Tab-separated table of C-alpha atoms in Angstrom:
chain	number	residue	atom	x	y	z
S	1	MET	CA	-3.061	-20.839	13.323
S	2	MET	CA	-3.236	-17.405	11.559
S	3	ASN	CA	-2.793	-17.126	7.846
S	4	THR	CA	0.043	-14.717	7.649
S	5	GLU	CA	0.140	-14.706	3.804
S	6	LYS	CA	-0.355	-11.317	2.272
S	7	ARG	CA	-2.938	-10.597	-0.462
S	8	ILE	CA	-2.249	-8.247	-3.422
S	9	LEU	CA	-5.504	-6.281	-4.035
S	10	PRO	CA	-6.275	-3.713	-6.716
S	11	LYS	CA	-5.839	-0.180	-5.715
S	12	ALA	CA	-5.906	2.984	-7.749
S	13	THR	CA	-6.098	6.785	-7.700
S	14	LYS	CA	-7.067	9.275	-10.309
S	15	SER	CA	-3.504	10.245	-11.055
S	16	SER	CA	-2.271	6.543	-11.234
S	17	MET	CA	-5.260	5.506	-13.537
S	18	VAL	CA	-4.430	8.372	-15.906
S	19	LYS	CA	-0.821	7.668	-16.078
S	20	LEU	CA	-1.573	4.243	-16.831
S	21	VAL	CA	-4.155	4.824	-19.567
S	22	ARG	CA	-1.855	7.402	-21.140
S	23	ALA	CA	0.964	4.880	-21.102
S	24	LYS	CA	-1.310	2.401	-22.915
S	25	GLY	CA	-1.779	5.159	-25.777
S	26	TYR	CA	-4.965	6.808	-24.840
S	27	ASP	CA	-5.359	10.505	-25.033
S	28	VAL	CA	-6.349	11.928	-21.570
S	29	PRO	CA	-5.914	15.904	-22.268
S	30	SER	CA	-6.560	16.877	-18.743
S	31	ILE	CA	-6.474	14.983	-15.228
S	32	TYR	CA	-8.958	17.761	-13.910
S	33	GLN	CA	-11.431	17.112	-16.443
S	34	ALA	CA	-11.504	13.308	-15.911
S	35	THR	CA	-13.918	11.798	-13.230
S	36	PHE	CA	-12.840	8.930	-10.934
S	37	GLU	CA	-15.014	6.352	-9.123
S	38	ARG	CA	-14.292	3.675	-6.834
S	39	VAL	CA	-16.277	0.842	-5.488
S	40	ARG	CA	-14.227	-1.340	-3.092
S	41	HIS	CA	-11.427	-2.492	-5.304
S	42	THR	CA	-12.778	-1.577	-8.569
S	43	PHE	CA	-12.139	1.718	-10.245
S	44	TRP	CA	-13.302	3.697	-13.305
S	45	LEU	CA	-11.796	6.775	-15.034
S	46	ARG	CA	-14.156	8.572	-17.526
S	47	TRP	CA	-12.779	11.481	-19.639
S	48	ARG	CA	-13.117	13.130	-22.940
S	49	ASP	CA	-10.263	13.393	-25.440
S	50	LYS	CA	-9.124	16.436	-27.589
S	51	ASP	CA	-11.674	15.777	-29.853
S	52	GLY	CA	-14.486	15.574	-27.192
S	53	VAL	CA	-15.090	12.101	-27.573
S	54	PRO	CA	-16.025	10.240	-24.388
S	55	HIS	CA	-13.938	7.258	-22.980
S	56	SER	CA	-14.038	5.145	-19.949
S	57	ALA	CA	-11.535	2.977	-18.363
S	58	TYR	CA	-12.116	0.078	-15.912
S	59	TYR	CA	-9.666	-1.564	-13.576
S	60	THR	CA	-10.014	-4.467	-11.146
S	61	GLY	CA	-8.569	-7.620	-10.369
S	62	ALA	CA	-10.214	-11.215	-11.408
S	63	GLY	CA	-8.870	-14.693	-10.907
S	64	GLY	CA	-5.863	-13.266	-9.223
S	65	ARG	CA	-4.896	-11.177	-12.055
S	66	PRO	CA	-5.268	-7.339	-12.891
S	67	VAL	CA	-7.598	-6.429	-15.499
S	68	LEU	CA	-8.105	-3.354	-17.655
S	69	GLN	CA	-10.636	-2.390	-19.924
S	70	VAL	CA	-10.928	0.796	-22.139
S	71	ASP	CA	-13.968	1.536	-23.920
S	72	LYS	CA	-15.096	-2.058	-23.990
S	73	LYS	CA	-11.696	-3.402	-25.282
S	74	TRP	CA	-9.581	-5.572	-22.934
S	75	ILE	CA	-6.285	-4.307	-22.639
S	76	ASP	CA	-3.088	-6.452	-21.511
S	77	LEU	CA	-1.966	-5.467	-18.187
S	78	THR	CA	0.971	-7.118	-16.554
S	79	MET	CA	2.095	-7.425	-12.774
S	80	ALA	CA	5.105	-5.515	-13.620
S	81	GLU	CA	2.830	-2.476	-14.999
S	82	VAL	CA	0.675	-2.697	-11.825
S	83	ILE	CA	3.750	-2.470	-9.536
S	84	HIS	CA	5.308	0.321	-11.753
S	85	PHE	CA	2.175	2.577	-11.525
S	86	GLY	CA	1.307	1.642	-7.848
S	87	LEU	CA	-1.941	-0.025	-8.771
S	88	TYR	CA	-1.917	-2.507	-5.823
S	89	GLU	CA	-1.940	-2.737	-1.989
S	90	GLU	CA	-1.068	-5.502	0.327
S	91	LYS	CA	-3.338	-6.638	2.951
């Protein structure tokens, strides 16, 4: 019998990560100067704020929950936010 249950996996684009990080109160002056990397279902965004200070954000899933870390600080992230910013895919 096939398993028809869908899995929700982390997914992000550069613009969705920038929108999320800005919504969490971080200064990302320009999406064009930010760098975005992805390895499978793990995502990194790196940028410099308007004062030139470097920052990095890390987004993935762990234990069935979304996780976000900005500058080594864990940030609360709800499934409602994940859905709002389009940070998931169903497989």
